[in-house]
Amino acid sequence: MTNELHSLQIDEGSDENVMLEEINEFNNNNNNSLFFERMENNRAEKRGRVIDDEEVWTEVGRKGKVIALGTSPNGITRIPEEQVEVSMTCKSEKLPKQIALARILKHENILDIIRIKYINSYKVMLKFSNNYSAEKLIQCQYFIDKEYRCQKAYEVGVSYGVIRNIDLDMNESDILQCLESAIPILGVKRLKRRNFENGGFEDSECVRLCFKGSSLPPFTITYIYTYGTRIKVDAFVFPVTQCSKCWRFGHNYKECSQNKIVCPKCGQNHNNCESTNFKCVNCKGRHMALSKICPIYKKERKIRELMAEYNCTYKRALTMYNLLLNMRVTKMILFSTTHFTELLNQKITLLMLKC
């Protein structure tokens, strides 16, 4: 059909000539897509391998991977698990530095550490070669007594919810004593709200509850009881933390590792100025760093909504966010391709009728 269309005598610059150019371009794109599909289908698959229970794979050295045999701590030969990352945080005091922390870990007989990465003075990430040593750190009594919080990077040990319209004259201990729940409540915290009259913060009627366990029923049907009366528990979405020193997201002024103060308006290294030419330090857009229209702020907000919906850590929620973003882009591309194909078929039909 295409050859017959090419054989027609069409004036240059006419509508028919433009249509033929679009048809040729469409055919070339189809040929390219078929070529890539054939390459993808002809790609050789990796040869499957049956795993022997008597083997143990151990990573030796820093750059290369060498196969070595060994045994697990309980004497049973097995294939070791994947590397496990544990976060250690403390809000009351700064964490020990590298040598001091290494001394403590050795004294507590916590081994198999691959890497220690300091996020800030109050948070450090430790990567282990096996789950046994990671669990040993999490259950270490020394760090529990020091009120250090240790948990796996992709797991959570507690869940959070929020109840509203709670009397302001009740303190947190009184609230905890009068609540009844099928899931143990580990603690309560009254949330603050900003007082726009004096610029400070004051107690609000919302109280955050900390439940034991990494999972809860859907918050839309979760209730607790107080004196026989049912109270609805809503999902608690963590606020987007923003530093008032560097204006980056994810930490506060106390945890900031920057030595220079950044202006929230122009992004330069000085205090708040009177400039009207705004430049965000996060997305480089033409707005202040405090603006809620910032795409980086919207991203962080969405990640925290995923954390609340699926009760997961920030790291896992970030992975989910990237997957959802890629799926959205793929749907947009497929929709555009389908719409273009339908439009092109309509033009081909009209051209055939003219012929």
XYZ file of C-alpha atoms in Angstrom:
355
model
C 0.000 0.000 0.000
C 2.843 2.337 0.866
C 4.550 1.713 -2.523
C 1.321 2.563 -4.328
C 1.102 5.823 -2.424
C 4.675 6.680 -3.370
C 3.913 6.115 -7.058
C 1.333 8.917 -7.085
C 2.328 12.286 -8.495
C 1.859 14.753 -5.627
C 2.810 18.388 -5.608
C 5.515 19.456 -3.167
C 4.132 21.255 -0.119
C 0.623 19.761 -0.499
C -1.262 18.051 2.310
C -0.784 14.669 0.653
C 2.991 15.143 0.594
C 3.027 15.987 4.298
C 0.953 12.897 4.992
C 3.389 10.680 3.095
C 6.293 12.059 5.118
C 4.457 11.223 8.352
C 3.710 7.688 7.066
C 7.388 7.112 6.203
C 8.478 8.359 9.627
C 5.916 6.117 11.308
C 7.126 3.074 9.329
C 10.726 3.796 10.270
C 9.779 4.023 13.953
C 7.913 0.725 13.704
C 10.919 -0.930 12.073
C 13.196 0.364 14.834
C 10.845 -0.881 17.550
C 10.659 -4.325 15.881
C 14.449 -4.402 15.712
C 14.810 -3.692 19.421
C 12.095 -6.233 20.265
C 13.954 -8.929 18.327
C 17.193 -8.047 20.117
C 15.412 -8.276 23.472
C 13.829 -11.650 22.598
C 17.061 -13.102 21.220
C 19.070 -12.086 24.271
C 20.437 -15.186 25.920
C 19.063 -15.930 29.340
C 21.346 -16.580 32.275
C 21.936 -20.246 32.907
C 20.039 -21.426 35.943
C 21.944 -23.030 38.768
C 20.749 -25.331 41.515
C 21.902 -24.051 44.909
C 23.629 -26.629 47.045
C 22.832 -26.405 50.758
C 26.397 -27.473 51.596
C 27.903 -24.369 50.031
C 28.554 -21.047 51.717
C 29.479 -17.915 49.758
C 31.676 -15.469 51.619
C 32.778 -12.071 50.335
C 36.550 -11.800 50.667
C 38.412 -8.559 50.052
C 37.149 -5.123 49.090
C 37.137 -5.184 45.286
C 36.786 -8.768 44.121
C 34.411 -11.531 45.178
C 36.018 -14.885 45.944
C 34.159 -18.100 46.592
C 34.995 -19.549 49.984
C 33.488 -22.182 52.238
C 32.532 -21.568 55.841
C 29.964 -22.230 58.517
C 27.369 -20.144 60.316
C 27.759 -19.222 64.034
C 25.547 -22.162 65.086
C 27.673 -24.648 63.129
C 25.186 -25.257 60.310
C 26.507 -24.811 56.796
C 24.291 -22.577 54.708
C 24.372 -19.877 52.061
C 24.617 -16.550 53.916
C 21.894 -13.953 53.619
C 22.148 -10.611 51.878
C 23.831 -7.659 53.508
C 21.753 -5.961 56.183
C 21.819 -2.240 56.954
C 20.967 -0.954 60.438
C 20.415 2.670 61.440
C 21.518 3.878 64.876
C 20.056 7.154 66.144
C 19.995 9.081 69.396
C 18.093 12.298 70.116
C 19.455 13.093 73.576
C 23.199 13.133 72.812
C 25.679 12.903 69.962
C 26.839 9.467 68.873
C 30.443 8.357 69.512
C 32.930 8.968 66.725
C 34.514 6.205 64.663
C 37.234 4.947 67.020
C 35.065 5.205 70.134
C 32.159 3.467 68.388
C 34.455 0.723 67.068
C 35.763 0.141 70.603
C 32.222 -0.212 71.942
C 31.206 -2.605 69.164
C 34.239 -4.796 69.801
C 33.604 -4.799 73.557
C 30.013 -5.925 72.920
C 31.315 -8.614 70.512
C 29.362 -7.237 67.539
C 31.197 -8.465 64.443
C 30.783 -8.800 60.655
C 30.546 -5.036 60.070
C 31.267 -4.091 56.459
C 30.863 -0.323 56.617
C 29.992 2.472 59.028
C 28.588 5.653 57.496
C 27.882 8.779 59.542
C 24.793 10.649 58.338
C 25.119 13.344 61.003
C 26.140 13.627 64.643
C 22.947 11.878 65.751
C 22.579 9.162 63.115
C 24.896 6.490 61.723
C 24.309 3.602 59.290
C 26.008 0.236 59.870
C 26.097 -2.430 57.157
C 26.492 -6.075 58.208
C 27.359 -9.107 56.117
C 24.639 -11.218 57.761
C 21.388 -10.871 59.652
C 22.726 -12.592 62.796
C 25.132 -9.762 63.647
C 22.535 -7.115 62.760
C 20.032 -8.636 65.190
C 22.754 -8.799 67.833
C 23.258 -5.035 67.541
C 19.518 -4.336 67.693
C 19.149 -6.418 70.865
C 22.360 -5.182 72.513
C 21.560 -4.142 76.084
C 24.310 -1.506 76.164
C 22.699 0.565 73.398
C 19.228 -0.017 74.851
C 20.351 1.418 78.193
C 21.897 4.404 76.387
C 18.502 4.962 74.661
C 20.025 4.443 71.223
C 17.452 3.430 68.648
C 18.701 0.652 66.361
C 16.526 -0.738 63.582
C 16.928 -2.222 60.132
C 16.861 0.263 57.281
C 13.873 -1.388 55.579
C 11.928 -2.426 58.681
C 10.035 -0.676 61.446
C 9.364 -2.007 64.921
C 6.535 0.342 65.891
C 3.505 1.986 64.284
C 2.046 5.455 64.791
C -1.490 6.799 64.846
C -3.148 10.024 65.963
C -6.301 10.737 67.971
C -8.003 14.138 68.009
C -10.076 16.344 70.322
C -8.222 15.357 73.493
C -8.607 17.576 76.575
C -5.773 20.078 76.971
C -5.719 19.738 80.767
C -4.670 16.067 80.570
C -0.981 15.224 80.550
C 0.550 12.383 78.561
C 0.722 9.892 81.440
C -2.977 10.386 82.254
C -3.922 9.859 78.612
C -1.893 6.646 78.433
C -3.532 5.217 81.558
C -7.099 5.731 80.347
C -6.619 4.204 76.877
C -7.433 0.581 76.033
C -6.320 -1.133 72.833
C -5.981 -4.633 71.400
C -2.517 -3.604 70.233
C -0.204 -2.521 73.080
C 0.372 1.235 73.260
C 4.006 2.011 74.044
C 3.685 5.760 74.462
C 1.763 8.934 73.719
C 2.906 12.396 72.720
C 0.821 15.544 72.544
C 1.473 17.371 69.297
C 2.277 21.066 69.067
C 0.791 23.752 66.851
C 2.089 27.173 65.921
C 0.760 30.216 67.744
C 0.707 32.998 65.155
C 0.209 35.696 67.783
C 3.544 35.231 69.554
C 5.330 33.147 66.913
C 5.872 30.196 69.262
C 4.303 26.758 69.685
C 1.562 25.566 72.009
C -0.151 22.280 72.858
C -2.839 21.058 70.481
C -5.769 18.685 70.948
C -4.078 16.016 68.798
C -2.140 13.185 70.445
C 0.208 10.782 68.664
C 0.102 7.141 69.768
C 2.971 4.680 69.416
C 1.796 1.071 68.950
C 3.903 -2.036 69.389
C 4.588 -4.005 66.226
C 5.459 -3.211 62.641
C 1.942 -3.508 61.247
C -1.569 -2.386 62.123
C -5.000 -2.924 60.591
C -6.005 -0.192 58.134
C -6.323 3.060 60.047
C -9.770 3.654 58.562
C -11.157 0.836 60.749
C -8.813 1.107 63.743
C -10.280 2.181 67.065
C -9.202 2.328 70.681
C -11.327 2.680 73.797
C -11.412 4.975 76.796
C -13.909 4.338 79.602
C -15.945 2.146 77.242
C -16.144 4.809 74.512
C -14.646 4.177 71.094
C -12.120 6.647 69.618
C -11.041 6.576 65.992
C -7.327 6.384 65.216
C -6.151 8.135 62.043
C -2.911 7.562 60.193
C -0.085 9.759 61.411
C 1.886 11.423 58.610
C 5.266 12.656 59.732
C 5.852 16.332 58.902
C 8.487 17.289 56.353
C 11.497 18.354 58.408
C 13.377 21.371 57.038
C 16.567 22.832 58.458
C 16.441 26.539 59.322
C 20.189 26.844 58.710
C 20.796 25.331 55.260
C 17.077 24.973 54.339
C 17.515 21.401 53.155
C 14.941 18.725 53.917
C 15.357 15.701 56.162
C 16.995 17.228 59.254
C 16.684 20.169 61.635
C 19.021 22.948 62.782
C 20.506 20.820 65.557
C 21.465 17.978 63.204
C 22.774 20.193 60.385
C 26.329 19.418 59.285
C 26.795 22.652 57.315
C 29.047 25.370 58.704
C 27.586 28.225 56.662
C 24.202 29.888 56.992
C 22.104 30.000 53.814
C 19.588 32.700 52.941
C 16.077 31.277 52.346
C 15.368 33.897 49.676
C 18.406 34.120 47.393
C 20.314 31.000 48.467
C 23.559 32.857 49.215
C 25.728 32.396 52.306
C 24.236 35.064 54.563
C 21.227 35.621 56.792
C 17.782 36.602 55.576
C 18.071 39.472 53.077
C 15.622 41.839 51.376
C 16.047 40.415 47.880
C 12.948 39.914 45.739
C 14.723 37.687 43.201
C 13.994 34.403 44.909
C 16.005 31.238 44.263
C 15.257 27.975 46.044
C 18.316 26.139 47.373
C 16.601 22.774 46.807
C 15.159 22.924 43.276
C 16.751 26.190 42.018
C 13.270 27.489 41.211
C 12.049 31.081 41.488
C 10.539 30.846 44.954
C 11.674 30.893 48.568
C 13.041 27.773 50.204
C 10.011 27.804 52.542
C 7.481 27.689 49.709
C 5.080 24.720 49.606
C 5.040 24.797 45.786
C 8.618 23.509 45.683
C 8.700 20.171 43.799
C 11.253 18.806 46.264
C 8.892 19.582 49.150
C 6.018 17.872 47.308
C 8.226 14.829 46.759
C 9.171 14.654 50.453
C 5.527 15.068 51.431
C 4.464 12.213 49.142
C 7.189 9.967 50.559
C 5.902 10.568 54.088
C 2.366 9.788 52.966
C 3.640 6.456 51.632
C 5.393 5.872 54.957
C 2.086 6.366 56.774
C 0.028 4.307 54.325
C 2.333 1.274 54.229
C 4.002 1.748 57.644
C 7.513 1.555 56.244
C 10.792 3.384 56.593
C 11.852 6.392 54.549
C 14.229 4.277 52.493
C 11.548 1.814 51.437
C 9.039 4.612 50.788
C 11.586 6.347 48.558
C 11.963 3.143 46.534
C 8.181 2.911 46.183
C 7.982 6.564 45.135
C 10.538 6.038 42.355
C 8.658 2.970 41.107
C 5.364 4.869 41.029
C 7.036 7.749 39.207
C 8.468 5.414 36.557
C 5.077 3.733 36.102
C 3.417 7.121 35.620
C 5.953 8.140 32.979
C 5.496 4.814 31.185
C 1.705 5.263 31.104
C 2.105 8.755 29.667
C 4.381 7.438 26.908
C 1.989 4.592 26.070
C -0.974 6.981 25.973
C 0.887 9.381 23.672
C 1.916 6.523 21.355
C -1.627 5.131 21.198
C -3.116 8.560 20.530
C -0.584 9.201 17.745
C -1.315 5.810 16.150
C -5.063 6.447 16.136
C -4.583 9.894 14.623
C -2.256 8.514 11.969
C -4.699 5.753 11.030
C -7.407 8.361 10.556
C -5.158 10.380 8.240
C -4.241 7.253 6.244
C -7.931 6.427 5.818
C -8.664 9.945 4.559
C -5.735 9.739 2.150
C -6.953 6.411 0.777
C -10.411 7.878 0.194
C -8.887 10.762 -1.744
C -6.959 8.311 -3.905
